[in-house]
Coordinates of C-alpha atoms (C1' of nucleotides) in Angstrom, one line a residue:
Chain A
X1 CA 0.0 0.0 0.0
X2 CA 2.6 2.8 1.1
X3 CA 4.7 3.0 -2.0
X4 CA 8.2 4.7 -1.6
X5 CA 6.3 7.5 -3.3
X6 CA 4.6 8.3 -0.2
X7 CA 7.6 8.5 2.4
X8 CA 9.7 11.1 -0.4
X9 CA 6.3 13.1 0.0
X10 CA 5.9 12.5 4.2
X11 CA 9.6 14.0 4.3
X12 CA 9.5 17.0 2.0
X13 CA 5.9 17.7 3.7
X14 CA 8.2 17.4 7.3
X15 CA 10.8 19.5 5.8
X16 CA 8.7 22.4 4.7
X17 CA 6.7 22.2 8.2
X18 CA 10.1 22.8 9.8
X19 CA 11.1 25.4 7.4
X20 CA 7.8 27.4 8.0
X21 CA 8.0 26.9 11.8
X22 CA 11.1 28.4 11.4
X23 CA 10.2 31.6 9.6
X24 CA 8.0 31.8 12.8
X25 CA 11.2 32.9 14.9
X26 CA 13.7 34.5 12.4
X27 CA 12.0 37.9 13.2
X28 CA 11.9 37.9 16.6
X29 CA 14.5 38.4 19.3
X30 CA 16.0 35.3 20.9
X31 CA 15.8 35.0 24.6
X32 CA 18.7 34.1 26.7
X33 CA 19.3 32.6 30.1
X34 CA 21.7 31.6 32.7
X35 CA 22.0 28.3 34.0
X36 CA 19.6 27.0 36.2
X37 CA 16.9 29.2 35.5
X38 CA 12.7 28.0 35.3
X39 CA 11.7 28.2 31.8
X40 CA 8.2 26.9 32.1
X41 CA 7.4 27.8 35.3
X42 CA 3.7 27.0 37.4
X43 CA 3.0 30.7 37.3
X44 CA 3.6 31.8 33.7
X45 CA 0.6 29.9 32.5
X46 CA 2.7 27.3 29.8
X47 CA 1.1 28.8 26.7
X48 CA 4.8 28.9 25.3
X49 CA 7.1 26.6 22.7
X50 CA 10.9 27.5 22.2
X51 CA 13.5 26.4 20.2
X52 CA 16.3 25.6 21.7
X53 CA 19.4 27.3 20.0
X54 CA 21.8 26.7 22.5
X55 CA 22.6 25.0 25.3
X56 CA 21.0 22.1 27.1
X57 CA 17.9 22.4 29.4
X58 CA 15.7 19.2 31.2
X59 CA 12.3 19.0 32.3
X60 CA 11.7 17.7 35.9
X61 CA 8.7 17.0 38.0
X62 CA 9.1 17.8 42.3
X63 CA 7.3 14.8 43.9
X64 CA 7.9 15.9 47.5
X65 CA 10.2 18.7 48.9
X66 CA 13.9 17.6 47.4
X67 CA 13.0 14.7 45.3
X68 CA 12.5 16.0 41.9
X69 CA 13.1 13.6 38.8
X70 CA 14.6 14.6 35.7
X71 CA 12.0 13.6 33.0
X72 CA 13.4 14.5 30.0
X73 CA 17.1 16.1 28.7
X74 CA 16.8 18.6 26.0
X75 CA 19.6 19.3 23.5
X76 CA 20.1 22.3 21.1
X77 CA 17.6 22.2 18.4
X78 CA 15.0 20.5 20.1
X79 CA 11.7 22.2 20.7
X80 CA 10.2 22.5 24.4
X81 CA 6.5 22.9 25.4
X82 CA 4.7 20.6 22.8
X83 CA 3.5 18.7 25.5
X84 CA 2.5 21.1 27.6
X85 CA 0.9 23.4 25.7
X86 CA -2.8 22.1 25.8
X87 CA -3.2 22.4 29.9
X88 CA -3.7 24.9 31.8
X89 CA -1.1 24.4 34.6
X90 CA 1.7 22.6 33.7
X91 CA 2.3 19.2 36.1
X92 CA 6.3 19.6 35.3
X93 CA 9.0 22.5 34.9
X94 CA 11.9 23.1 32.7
X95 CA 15.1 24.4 33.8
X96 CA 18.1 25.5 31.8
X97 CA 21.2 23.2 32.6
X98 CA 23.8 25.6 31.2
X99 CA 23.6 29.0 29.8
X100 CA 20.8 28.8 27.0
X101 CA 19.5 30.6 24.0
X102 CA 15.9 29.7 23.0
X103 CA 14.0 31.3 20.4
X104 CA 9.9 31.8 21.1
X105 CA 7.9 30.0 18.5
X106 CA 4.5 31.1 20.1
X107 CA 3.4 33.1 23.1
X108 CA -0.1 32.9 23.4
X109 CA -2.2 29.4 23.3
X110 CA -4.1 31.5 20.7
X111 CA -1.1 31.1 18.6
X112 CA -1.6 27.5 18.0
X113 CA -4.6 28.0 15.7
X114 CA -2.7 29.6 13.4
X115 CA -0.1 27.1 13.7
X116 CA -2.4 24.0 12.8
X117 CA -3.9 25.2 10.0
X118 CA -1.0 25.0 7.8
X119 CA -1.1 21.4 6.9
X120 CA 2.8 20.9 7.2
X121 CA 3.1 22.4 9.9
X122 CA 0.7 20.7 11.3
X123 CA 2.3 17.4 10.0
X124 CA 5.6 18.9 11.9
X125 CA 4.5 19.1 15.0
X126 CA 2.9 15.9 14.9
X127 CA 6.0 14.5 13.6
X128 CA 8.0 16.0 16.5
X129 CA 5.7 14.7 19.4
X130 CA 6.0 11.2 18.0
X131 CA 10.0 11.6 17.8
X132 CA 9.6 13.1 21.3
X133 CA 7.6 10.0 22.6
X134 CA 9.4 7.4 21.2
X135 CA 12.5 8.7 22.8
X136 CA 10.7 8.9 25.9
X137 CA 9.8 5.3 25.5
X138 CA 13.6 4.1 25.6
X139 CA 14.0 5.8 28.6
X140 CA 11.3 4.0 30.0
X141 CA 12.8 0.6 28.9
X142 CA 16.1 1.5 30.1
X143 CA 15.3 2.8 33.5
X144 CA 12.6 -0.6 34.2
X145 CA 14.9 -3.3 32.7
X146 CA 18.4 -2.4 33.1
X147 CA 20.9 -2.3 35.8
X148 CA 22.9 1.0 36.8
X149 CA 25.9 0.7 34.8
X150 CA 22.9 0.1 31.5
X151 CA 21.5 2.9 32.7
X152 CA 24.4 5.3 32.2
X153 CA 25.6 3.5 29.1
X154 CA 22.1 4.3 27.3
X155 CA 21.9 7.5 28.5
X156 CA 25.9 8.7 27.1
X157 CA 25.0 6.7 24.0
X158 CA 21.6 8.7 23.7
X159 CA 23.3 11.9 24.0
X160 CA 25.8 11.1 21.8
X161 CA 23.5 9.6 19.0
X162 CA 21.7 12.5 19.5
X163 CA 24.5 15.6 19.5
X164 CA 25.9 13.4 16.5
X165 CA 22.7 14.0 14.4
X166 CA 22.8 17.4 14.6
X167 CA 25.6 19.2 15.2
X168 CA 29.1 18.4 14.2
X169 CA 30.1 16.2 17.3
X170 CA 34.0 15.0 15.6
X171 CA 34.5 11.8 17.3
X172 CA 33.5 10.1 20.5
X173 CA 33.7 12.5 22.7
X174 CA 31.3 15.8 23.8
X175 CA 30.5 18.3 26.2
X176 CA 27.7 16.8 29.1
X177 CA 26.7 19.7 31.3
X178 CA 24.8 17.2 33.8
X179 CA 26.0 17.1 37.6
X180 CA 26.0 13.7 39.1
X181 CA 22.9 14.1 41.4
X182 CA 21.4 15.4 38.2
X183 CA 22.2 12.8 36.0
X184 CA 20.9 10.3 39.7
X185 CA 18.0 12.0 39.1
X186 CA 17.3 11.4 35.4
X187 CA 18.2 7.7 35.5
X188 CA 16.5 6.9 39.0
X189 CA 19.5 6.4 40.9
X190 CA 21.4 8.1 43.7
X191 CA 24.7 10.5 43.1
X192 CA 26.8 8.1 45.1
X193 CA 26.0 5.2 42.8
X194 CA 26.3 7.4 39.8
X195 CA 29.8 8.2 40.3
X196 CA 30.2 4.6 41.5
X197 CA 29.1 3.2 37.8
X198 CA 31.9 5.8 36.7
X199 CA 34.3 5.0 38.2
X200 CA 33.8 1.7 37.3
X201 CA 33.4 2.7 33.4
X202 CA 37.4 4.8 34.1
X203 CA 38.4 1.9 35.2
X204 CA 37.4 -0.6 32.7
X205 CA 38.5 2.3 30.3
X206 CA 35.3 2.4 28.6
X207 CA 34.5 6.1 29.2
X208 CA 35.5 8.3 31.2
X209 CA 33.8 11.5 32.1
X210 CA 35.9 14.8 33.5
X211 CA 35.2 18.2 33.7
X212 CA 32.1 17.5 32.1
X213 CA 33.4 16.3 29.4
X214 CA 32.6 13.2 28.6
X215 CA 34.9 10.5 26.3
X216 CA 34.0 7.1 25.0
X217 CA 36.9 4.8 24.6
X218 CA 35.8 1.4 23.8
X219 CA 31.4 2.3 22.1
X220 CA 31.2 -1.5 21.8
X221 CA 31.5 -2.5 25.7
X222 CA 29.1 0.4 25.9
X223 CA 26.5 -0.4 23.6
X224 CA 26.9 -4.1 24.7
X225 CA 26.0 -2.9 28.3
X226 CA 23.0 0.0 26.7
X227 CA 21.8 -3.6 25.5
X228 CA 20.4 -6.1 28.0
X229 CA 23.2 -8.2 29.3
X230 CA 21.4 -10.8 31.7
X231 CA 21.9 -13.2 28.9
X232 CA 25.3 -14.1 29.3
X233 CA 25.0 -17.8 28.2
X234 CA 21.8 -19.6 26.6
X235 CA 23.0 -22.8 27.2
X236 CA 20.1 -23.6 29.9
X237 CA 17.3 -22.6 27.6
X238 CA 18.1 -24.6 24.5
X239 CA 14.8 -26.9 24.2
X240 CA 12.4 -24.1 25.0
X241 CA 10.0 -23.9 22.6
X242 CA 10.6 -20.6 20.1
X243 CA 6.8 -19.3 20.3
X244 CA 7.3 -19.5 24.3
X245 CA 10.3 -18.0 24.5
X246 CA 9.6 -15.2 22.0
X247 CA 6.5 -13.7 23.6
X248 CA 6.9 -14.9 27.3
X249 CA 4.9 -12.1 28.3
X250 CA 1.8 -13.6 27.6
X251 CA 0.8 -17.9 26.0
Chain B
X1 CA -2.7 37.1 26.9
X2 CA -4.6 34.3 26.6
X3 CA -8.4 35.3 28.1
X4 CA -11.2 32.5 29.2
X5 CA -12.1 32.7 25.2
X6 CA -9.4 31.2 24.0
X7 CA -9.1 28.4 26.8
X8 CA -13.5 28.1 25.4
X9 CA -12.6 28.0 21.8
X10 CA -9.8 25.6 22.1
X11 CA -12.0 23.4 23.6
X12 CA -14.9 23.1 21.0
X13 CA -12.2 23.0 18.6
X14 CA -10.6 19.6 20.2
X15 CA -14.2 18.4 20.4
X16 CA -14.6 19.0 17.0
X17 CA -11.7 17.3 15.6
X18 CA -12.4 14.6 18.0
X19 CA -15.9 13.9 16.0
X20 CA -14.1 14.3 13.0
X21 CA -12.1 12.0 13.6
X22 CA -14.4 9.2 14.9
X23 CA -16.4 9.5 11.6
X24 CA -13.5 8.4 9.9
X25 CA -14.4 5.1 11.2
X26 CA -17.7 4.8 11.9
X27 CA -18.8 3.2 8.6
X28 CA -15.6 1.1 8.7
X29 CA -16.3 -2.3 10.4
X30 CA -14.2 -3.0 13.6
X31 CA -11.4 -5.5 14.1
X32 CA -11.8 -8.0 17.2
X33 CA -8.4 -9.8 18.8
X34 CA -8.1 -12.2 20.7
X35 CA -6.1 -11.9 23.8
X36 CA -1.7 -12.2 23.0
X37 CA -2.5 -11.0 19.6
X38 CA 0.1 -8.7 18.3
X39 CA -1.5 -5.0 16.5
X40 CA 1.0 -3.5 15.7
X41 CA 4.0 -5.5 14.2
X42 CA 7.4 -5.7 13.1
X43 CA 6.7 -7.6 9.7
X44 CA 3.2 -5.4 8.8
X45 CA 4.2 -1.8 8.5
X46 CA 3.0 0.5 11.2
X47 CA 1.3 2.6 9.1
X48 CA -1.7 1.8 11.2
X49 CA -3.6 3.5 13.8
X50 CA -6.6 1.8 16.0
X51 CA -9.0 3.7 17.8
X52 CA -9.7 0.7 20.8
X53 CA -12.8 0.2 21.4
X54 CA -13.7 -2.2 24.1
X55 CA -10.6 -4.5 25.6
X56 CA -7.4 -3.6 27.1
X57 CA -3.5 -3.6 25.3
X58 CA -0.2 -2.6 26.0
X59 CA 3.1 -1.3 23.9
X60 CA 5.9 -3.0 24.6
X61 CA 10.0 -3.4 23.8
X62 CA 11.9 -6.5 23.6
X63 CA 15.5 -6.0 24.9
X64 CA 17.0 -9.2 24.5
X65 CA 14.7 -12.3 24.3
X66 CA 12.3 -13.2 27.1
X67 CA 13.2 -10.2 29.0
X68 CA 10.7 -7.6 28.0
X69 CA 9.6 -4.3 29.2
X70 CA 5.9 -2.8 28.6
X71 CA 6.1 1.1 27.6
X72 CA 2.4 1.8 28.2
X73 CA -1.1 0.2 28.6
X74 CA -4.0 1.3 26.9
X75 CA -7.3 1.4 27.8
X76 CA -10.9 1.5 25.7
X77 CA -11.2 5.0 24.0
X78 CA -7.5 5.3 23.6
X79 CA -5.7 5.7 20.2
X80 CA -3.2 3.5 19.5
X81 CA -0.3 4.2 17.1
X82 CA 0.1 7.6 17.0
X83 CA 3.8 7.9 18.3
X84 CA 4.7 5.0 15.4
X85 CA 3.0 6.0 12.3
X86 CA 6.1 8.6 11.0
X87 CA 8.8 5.9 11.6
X88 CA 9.2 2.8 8.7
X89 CA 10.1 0.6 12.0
X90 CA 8.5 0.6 15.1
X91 CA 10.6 -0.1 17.5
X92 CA 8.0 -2.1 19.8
X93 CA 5.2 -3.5 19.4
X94 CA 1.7 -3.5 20.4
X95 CA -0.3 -6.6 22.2
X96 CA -3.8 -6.7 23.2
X97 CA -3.9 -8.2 26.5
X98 CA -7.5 -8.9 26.4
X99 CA -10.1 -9.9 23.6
X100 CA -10.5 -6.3 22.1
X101 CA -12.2 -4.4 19.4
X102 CA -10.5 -1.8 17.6
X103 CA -11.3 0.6 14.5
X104 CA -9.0 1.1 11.9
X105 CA -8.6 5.1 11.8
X106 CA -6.1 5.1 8.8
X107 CA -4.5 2.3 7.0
X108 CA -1.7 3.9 5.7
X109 CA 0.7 6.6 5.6
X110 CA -0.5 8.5 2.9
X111 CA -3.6 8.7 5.0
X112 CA -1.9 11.4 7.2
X113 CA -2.0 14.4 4.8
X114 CA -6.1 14.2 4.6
X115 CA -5.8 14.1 8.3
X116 CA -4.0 16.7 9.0
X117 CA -5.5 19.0 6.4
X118 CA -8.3 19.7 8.5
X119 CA -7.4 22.3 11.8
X120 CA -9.6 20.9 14.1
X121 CA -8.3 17.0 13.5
X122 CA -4.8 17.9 13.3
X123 CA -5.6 19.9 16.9
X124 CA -6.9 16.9 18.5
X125 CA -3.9 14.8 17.2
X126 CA -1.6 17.0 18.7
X127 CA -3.5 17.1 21.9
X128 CA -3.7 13.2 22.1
X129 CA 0.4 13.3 21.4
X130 CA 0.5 15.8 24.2
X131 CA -1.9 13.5 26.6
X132 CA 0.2 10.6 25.8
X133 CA 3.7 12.3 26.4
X134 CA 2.1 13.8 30.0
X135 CA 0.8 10.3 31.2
X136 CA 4.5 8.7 29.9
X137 CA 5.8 11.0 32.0
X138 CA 4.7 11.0 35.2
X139 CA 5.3 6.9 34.9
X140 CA 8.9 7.7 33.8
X141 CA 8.8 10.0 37.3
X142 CA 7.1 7.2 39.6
X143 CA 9.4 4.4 38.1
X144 CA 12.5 6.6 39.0
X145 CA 11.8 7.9 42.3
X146 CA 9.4 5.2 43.8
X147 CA 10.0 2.3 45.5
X148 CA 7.8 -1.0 44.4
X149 CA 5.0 -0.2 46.4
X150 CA 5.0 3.1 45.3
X151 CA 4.7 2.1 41.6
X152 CA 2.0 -0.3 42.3
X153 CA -0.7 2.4 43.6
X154 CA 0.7 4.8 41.1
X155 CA -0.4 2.1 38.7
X156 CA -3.5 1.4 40.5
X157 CA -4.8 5.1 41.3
X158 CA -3.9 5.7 37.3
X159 CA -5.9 2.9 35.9
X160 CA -8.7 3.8 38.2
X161 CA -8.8 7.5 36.9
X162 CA -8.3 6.6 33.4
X163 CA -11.2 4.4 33.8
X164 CA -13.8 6.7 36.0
X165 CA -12.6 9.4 33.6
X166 CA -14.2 7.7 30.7
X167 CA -16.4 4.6 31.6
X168 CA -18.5 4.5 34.2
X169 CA -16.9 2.9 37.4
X170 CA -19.2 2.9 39.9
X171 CA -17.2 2.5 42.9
X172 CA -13.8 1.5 44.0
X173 CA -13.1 -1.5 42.0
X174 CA -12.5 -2.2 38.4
X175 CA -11.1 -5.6 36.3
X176 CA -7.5 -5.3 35.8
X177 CA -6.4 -7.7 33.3
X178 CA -2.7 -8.0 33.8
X179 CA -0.8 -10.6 35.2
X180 CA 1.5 -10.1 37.8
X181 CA 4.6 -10.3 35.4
X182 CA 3.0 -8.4 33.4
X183 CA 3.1 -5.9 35.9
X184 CA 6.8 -6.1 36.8
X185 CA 7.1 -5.6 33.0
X186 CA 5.5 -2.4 33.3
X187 CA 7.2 -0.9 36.9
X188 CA 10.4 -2.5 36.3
X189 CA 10.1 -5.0 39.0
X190 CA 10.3 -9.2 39.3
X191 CA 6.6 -10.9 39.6
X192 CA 7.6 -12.4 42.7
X193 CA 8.3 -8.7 44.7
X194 CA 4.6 -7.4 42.8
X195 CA 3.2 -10.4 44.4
X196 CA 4.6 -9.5 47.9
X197 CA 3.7 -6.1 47.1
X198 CA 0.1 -7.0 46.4
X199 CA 0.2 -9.2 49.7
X200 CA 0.9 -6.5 51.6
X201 CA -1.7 -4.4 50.2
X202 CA -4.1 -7.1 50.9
X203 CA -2.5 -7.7 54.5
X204 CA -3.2 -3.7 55.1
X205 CA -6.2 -3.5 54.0
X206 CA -5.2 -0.9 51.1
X207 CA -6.4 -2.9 48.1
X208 CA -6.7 -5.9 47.0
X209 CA -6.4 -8.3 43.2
X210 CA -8.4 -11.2 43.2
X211 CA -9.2 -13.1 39.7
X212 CA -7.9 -10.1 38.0
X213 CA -10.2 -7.8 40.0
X214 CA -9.2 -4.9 41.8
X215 CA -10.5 -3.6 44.9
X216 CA -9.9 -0.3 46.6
X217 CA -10.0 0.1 50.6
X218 CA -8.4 2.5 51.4
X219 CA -7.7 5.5 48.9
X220 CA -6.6 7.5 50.5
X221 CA -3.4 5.4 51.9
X222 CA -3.2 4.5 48.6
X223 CA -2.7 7.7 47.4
X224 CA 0.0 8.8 49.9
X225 CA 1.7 5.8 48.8
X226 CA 2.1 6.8 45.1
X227 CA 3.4 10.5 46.2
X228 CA 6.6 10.8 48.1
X229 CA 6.5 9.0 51.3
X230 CA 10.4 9.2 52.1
X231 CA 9.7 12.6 54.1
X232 CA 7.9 10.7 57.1
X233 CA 9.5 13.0 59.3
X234 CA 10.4 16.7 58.6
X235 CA 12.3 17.6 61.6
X236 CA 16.2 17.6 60.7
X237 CA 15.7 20.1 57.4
X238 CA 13.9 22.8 59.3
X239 CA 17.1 25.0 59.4
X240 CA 17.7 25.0 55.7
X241 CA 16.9 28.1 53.4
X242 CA 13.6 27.4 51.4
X243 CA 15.8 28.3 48.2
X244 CA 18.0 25.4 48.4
X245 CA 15.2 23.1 49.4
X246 CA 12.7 23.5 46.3
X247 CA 15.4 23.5 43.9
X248 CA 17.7 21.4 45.4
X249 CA 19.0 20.0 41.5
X250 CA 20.8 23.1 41.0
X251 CA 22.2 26.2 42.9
Chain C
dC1 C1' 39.2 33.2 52.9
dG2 C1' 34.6 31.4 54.1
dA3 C1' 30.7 29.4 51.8
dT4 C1' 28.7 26.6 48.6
dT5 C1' 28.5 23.1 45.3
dC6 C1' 30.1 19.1 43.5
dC7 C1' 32.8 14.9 43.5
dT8 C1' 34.5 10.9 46.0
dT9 C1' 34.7 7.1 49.1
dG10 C1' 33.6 3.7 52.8
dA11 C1' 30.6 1.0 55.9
dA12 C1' 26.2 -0.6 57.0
dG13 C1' 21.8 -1.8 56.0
dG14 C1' 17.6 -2.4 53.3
dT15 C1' 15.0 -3.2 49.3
dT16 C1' 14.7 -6.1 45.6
dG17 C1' 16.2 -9.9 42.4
dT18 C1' 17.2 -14.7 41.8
dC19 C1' 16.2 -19.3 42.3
dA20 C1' 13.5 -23.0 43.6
dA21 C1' 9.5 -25.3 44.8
dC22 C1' 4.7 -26.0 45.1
dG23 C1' -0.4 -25.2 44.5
dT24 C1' -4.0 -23.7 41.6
dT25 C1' -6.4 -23.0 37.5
dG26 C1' -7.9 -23.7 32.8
dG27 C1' -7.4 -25.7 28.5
dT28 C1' -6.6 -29.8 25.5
dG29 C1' -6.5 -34.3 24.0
dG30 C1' -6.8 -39.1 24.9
Chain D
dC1 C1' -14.3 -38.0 32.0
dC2 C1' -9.9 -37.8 33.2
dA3 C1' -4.9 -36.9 32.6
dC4 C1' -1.8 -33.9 31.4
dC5 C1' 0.3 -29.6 30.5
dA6 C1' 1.1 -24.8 30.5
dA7 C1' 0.5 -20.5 32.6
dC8 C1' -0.1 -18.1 36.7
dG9 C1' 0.1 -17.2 41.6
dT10 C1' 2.5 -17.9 46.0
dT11 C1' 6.1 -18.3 49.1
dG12 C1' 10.9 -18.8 51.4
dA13 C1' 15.9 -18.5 51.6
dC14 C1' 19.7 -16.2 50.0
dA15 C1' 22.4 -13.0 47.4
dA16 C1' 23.2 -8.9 44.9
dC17 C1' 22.5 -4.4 44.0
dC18 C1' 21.6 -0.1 45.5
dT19 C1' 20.6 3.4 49.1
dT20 C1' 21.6 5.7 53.2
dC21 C1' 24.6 8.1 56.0
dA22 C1' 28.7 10.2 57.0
dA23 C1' 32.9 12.4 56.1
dG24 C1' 36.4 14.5 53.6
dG25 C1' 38.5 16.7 49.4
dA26 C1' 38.4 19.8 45.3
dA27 C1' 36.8 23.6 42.8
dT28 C1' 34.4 27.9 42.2
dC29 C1' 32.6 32.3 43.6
dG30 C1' 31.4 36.1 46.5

DNA sequence: CGATTCCTTGAAGGTTGTCAACGTTGGTGG
DNA sequence: CCACCAACGTTGACAACCTTCAAGGAATCG
C-alpha cells in the first residue's frame, strides 16, 4: 500500500513544516538565560514553545520537597513545550542546565490555531511529538529493565547519538553539562551510585567522564552494556519452545 | 494574553476534531483480537492507527529475548499508534492483553495528509500526542523515584482515573487484566516482589487483586503511597533556606 | 578566605532480584 | 471424563544491588 512515493512526499511535507516553523522565529529576538533558571514555570501559564538554540535544558517533576526527577534532557535544536501546551497548569518545569539561547515559537495558546492550519506544519508538529515520545519510550525501557551501569551507558550513548545527528560532534567525545545528582535523578539512581558506575566505566577504560566532558573509549562495551546483558549464556534454555520463549509475556 | 475565550474555543475546537475524527471510522467495520494477539508488528508496516474500542492492550519493547519491558497500557477509548505512524520501523510493538475491538482510523501513511488538512483533526492529534507524552511522564517520574509499592498504587490510582474518567466505574473496583509479570514488566520489578507487594496491600487493608479484580480500601493510603512517602519526618531540614530546598538539583 | 556546590569514598543496612519449589487453574487431547 | 500440560500465583531463603549516611577533598565564587 505505502509506496516509496509516499515517504519522499511525508519527508518534503516534514521539511517544509520545519522550514515554515522556522520563519515563525527568524524575526523575533531570541531570549537568553543563565543556567539553572525556570523556563516553564507553574506561574507563567505554559502557553509557550521554544526552540532551543543553544545550550541544554531538562524537564523535571518535584514529587515531594527535594526529590524532583529529571523527566526528559533537551539538546540544542530540540523544541520545548509541545506537551504542555494544551493544559492549563503545567504538572512539570523546565530548567536551563547551562547557559541557553531559545527562540519563542509562540506566546499565546491562541497562537496554535494559526499554527495547525498549515497542513505541514501541522504534520511537523505531529511529527516531532511522535519523535519526542518514542525517545521517551527508551528511557522508560532503560530505566525498568536495566541495571545502573545500563542505565548510564544508554543514557551517554543517547546523548551522543543524539549531538551526533545534529551538530558536528568529531569523534566520541562531547561536552555533558549534567552534575551527578542530576544525571541520579534522570536515571533513577542516587549521586553516590552514579559516580560509583563511573568509576567503574574509568576503570574498565570504557568512558570516562571529567570536567564534564565526557569520552567514549571502547562504544562496543558500551553499547553491549546500553543492551540487556542478563543473557550471558543460553545454554540452559536450549529446548524451550521458540513461540514460548519469543513472547513470554503472555501464552 | 490568553483570556477564558481562547481556553473556550480551544476546547470546541478539540471536540470537533475529536468527532471528526471518529467518523473516519464509523462506517468502517471493527477488528476484534483475541487476547496475546500482536497490533502492531514488526513484519506489517505500522502505518496503522486503532482507535480501541472495548478491551485492554499494552506497547511494549523486547530487549533481548524473554526479557521484555511494557512502555504503556492502553485502555478502551484510547488511540493507539500515534507515536509510530512517522517511523518505517517501530521499535516495539503493540499486544492486546485482552479480547478487544479496535477501529482502523487510517490504513496507511498516505492517509496522514487528509488528516492533517483539517485544523480541528490535526488539533486533536496534537492534543492526544500531548496527553500521551504527560501520562509517559509521570510513569517515567514514579518508576525513578518510587519504591515497588509506590509504583504499584501509582499504577493502581492511574488505571482507576483513566477508567472513571471515561467509563463508568461505579465504585472502588475495576477488572484489571494483567498478570502479575506483566506488571513487573510495566514498573520495572520481578513478579515475585509485585506479588509480595500485592500481599501487603491485601494484608493492610489498602487494596486488594483477586481473579484479575481490583478492589480499593483504602484510597486514601493508597494515594499517599504513590506521592513521596520518604519525608515521614520533617524535623532535621527545618534550618535549611527554602531556596535550596525546592530546587535542590541546581544552585 | 569562608561558603557553597560538587565529587569521592567507605561502611552498614535495606530493598529487591534470583532461584527453587509447590499449588491452583484452565485448556486440551486421549 | 480424566490426565496432562502450560500458565499463573505464591512463598521462602539467599544473594546482589543499591541506598543511606557520614565524612572529607576539590573547585568555584562572592
Amino acid at each position: 500500500m505505502t509506496t516509496p512515493n509516499h515517504h519522499v512526499a511525508l519527508r518534503a511535507e516534514l521539511l517544509l513544516g520545519r522550514r515554515k516553523l522556522n520563519t515563525r522565529f527568524h524575526n523575533l529576538p531570541p531570549r537568553t538565560l543563565k543556567r539553572g533558571e525556570l523556563m516553564v514555570t507553574a506561574t507563567s501559564s505554559a502557553d509557550v514553545i521554544y526552540y532551543l538554540s543553544a545550550g541544554w535544558a531538562c524537564q523535571f517533576r518535584e514529587f515531594a520537597a527535594s526529590d524532583q526527577a529529571i523527566v526528559d534532557v533537551y539538546l540544542p535544536g530540540d523544541v520545548i513545550g509541545l506537551d504542555a501546551v494544551w493544559w492549563p497548569l503545567p504538572s512539570e518545569k523546565v530548567m536551563s542546565l547551562t547557559s541557553v539561547v531559545v527562540e519563542v515559537v509562540i506566546e499565546a495558546k491562541h497562537a496554535l490555531f494559526d499554527l495547525m492550519t498549515c497542513r505541514s506544519t501541522a504534520l511537523y508538529i505531529a511529527w516531532l511529538l511522535g519523535e519526542r515520545q518514542r525517545r521517551t519510550n527508551r528511557h522508560v525501557a532503560a530505566i525498568s529493565s536495566l541495571d545502573a551501569s545500563g542505565r548510564v551507558a544508554t543514557m551517554l550513548l543517547d546523548f551522543h547519538r543524539r549531538l551526533s545527528r545534529s551538530e558536528l560532534i568529531t569523534s566520541s567525545m562531547y561536552n555533558l553539562p549534567l552534575t551527578q545528582t542530576q544525571i541520579a535523578a534522570y536515571l533513577g539512581l542516587t549521586a553516590a551510585h552514579v559516580n560509583r558506575v563511573l568509576r567503574s566505566f574509568r576503570q574498565e577504560r570504557i568512558a570516562t567522564l571529567e570536567n564534564y566532558c565526557l569520552t567514549i573509549f571502547d562504544l562496543e562495551r558500551l553499547t553491549r552494556l546500553a543492551e540487556d546483558d542478563s543473557i550471558t549464556s543460553l545454554g540452559e534454555g536450549l529446548f524451550d519452545e521458540p513461540t514460548t520463549r519469543i513472547v513470554s509475556l503472555m501464552k
